[in-house]
Amino acid sequence: IAIPYMIGQAVNAAVGGGDDARLDTIIAIFVGVVILNAAAFFLEQWMSSRLAQRVIFDVRRSMFSHFQDVSLSFMDKTHVG
């Protein structure tokens, strides 16, 4: 929500005929907000993919452990696919 607000402030500062220092400050803050947004998005994606990989690993390990306990006669009788 900060990015559209900053764009609006920059447009108001540029069109309003105000001082250039205000516009420069707004642009610098805007660049900082964009960098912060990109870093937060990267962190979110990284944590999400890491969690998904751990869940998949746990499911595979659980299935392997279960198949080690199942008798061979059950495997011969049960058709898959």
Coordinates of C-alpha atoms in Angstrom, one line a residue:
I1 CA 0.0 0.0 0.0
A2 CA 3.0 2.3 0.5
I3 CA 4.1 2.2 -3.2
P4 CA 1.0 3.8 -4.7
Y5 CA 1.0 6.3 -1.9
M6 CA 4.6 7.3 -2.6
I7 CA 3.8 7.5 -6.4
G8 CA 1.0 9.9 -5.6
Q9 CA 3.2 12.0 -3.3
A10 CA 5.8 12.2 -6.1
V11 CA 3.3 13.3 -8.7
N12 CA 1.9 15.9 -6.3
A13 CA 5.4 17.2 -5.6
A14 CA 6.3 17.3 -9.3
V15 CA 3.0 18.9 -10.5
G16 CA 2.6 21.2 -7.6
G17 CA 5.7 23.1 -8.5
G18 CA 7.2 22.6 -5.1
D19 CA 10.8 22.5 -4.2
D20 CA 13.1 19.9 -5.8
A21 CA 14.4 18.7 -2.5
R22 CA 11.0 17.4 -1.5
L23 CA 10.7 15.5 -4.8
D24 CA 14.2 14.1 -4.3
T25 CA 13.3 12.9 -0.8
I26 CA 10.1 11.3 -1.9
I27 CA 12.0 9.4 -4.7
A28 CA 14.7 8.3 -2.3
I29 CA 12.0 7.0 0.1
F30 CA 10.2 5.3 -2.8
V31 CA 13.4 3.5 -3.9
G32 CA 13.8 2.3 -0.3
V33 CA 10.2 1.1 -0.1
V34 CA 10.6 -0.8 -3.4
I35 CA 13.8 -2.5 -2.2
L36 CA 12.2 -3.4 1.1
N37 CA 9.2 -4.8 -0.8
A38 CA 11.4 -6.9 -3.0
A39 CA 13.4 -8.2 0.0
A40 CA 10.1 -9.1 1.8
F41 CA 8.8 -10.9 -1.3
F42 CA 12.0 -12.9 -1.6
L43 CA 12.0 -13.9 2.0
E44 CA 8.4 -15.0 1.8
Q45 CA 9.0 -17.1 -1.3
W46 CA 12.2 -18.6 0.2
M47 CA 10.5 -19.6 3.5
S48 CA 7.4 -20.9 1.7
S49 CA 9.5 -23.2 -0.6
R50 CA 11.6 -24.3 2.3
L51 CA 8.5 -25.3 4.3
A52 CA 7.1 -27.1 1.3
Q53 CA 10.3 -29.1 0.8
R54 CA 10.3 -30.1 4.4
V55 CA 6.7 -31.3 4.3
I56 CA 7.4 -33.4 1.1
F57 CA 10.5 -34.9 2.8
D58 CA 8.5 -35.8 5.9
V59 CA 5.8 -37.4 3.8
R60 CA 8.3 -39.5 1.8
R61 CA 10.2 -40.6 4.9
S62 CA 6.9 -41.6 6.5
M63 CA 5.8 -43.6 3.5
F64 CA 9.2 -45.3 3.3
S65 CA 9.0 -46.2 7.0
H66 CA 5.5 -47.6 6.5
F67 CA 6.5 -49.7 3.5
Q68 CA 9.3 -51.2 5.5
D69 CA 6.7 -52.5 8.0
V70 CA 4.2 -53.9 5.5
S71 CA 4.6 -57.6 4.8
L72 CA 5.6 -58.8 1.3
S73 CA 2.4 -60.9 1.0
F74 CA 0.4 -57.6 1.3
M75 CA 2.5 -56.1 -1.5
D76 CA 1.9 -59.1 -3.7
K77 CA -1.8 -59.0 -3.2
T78 CA -2.3 -55.3 -3.6
H79 CA -2.3 -53.9 -7.1
V80 CA -1.4 -50.3 -7.7
G81 CA -2.2 -48.2 -10.7

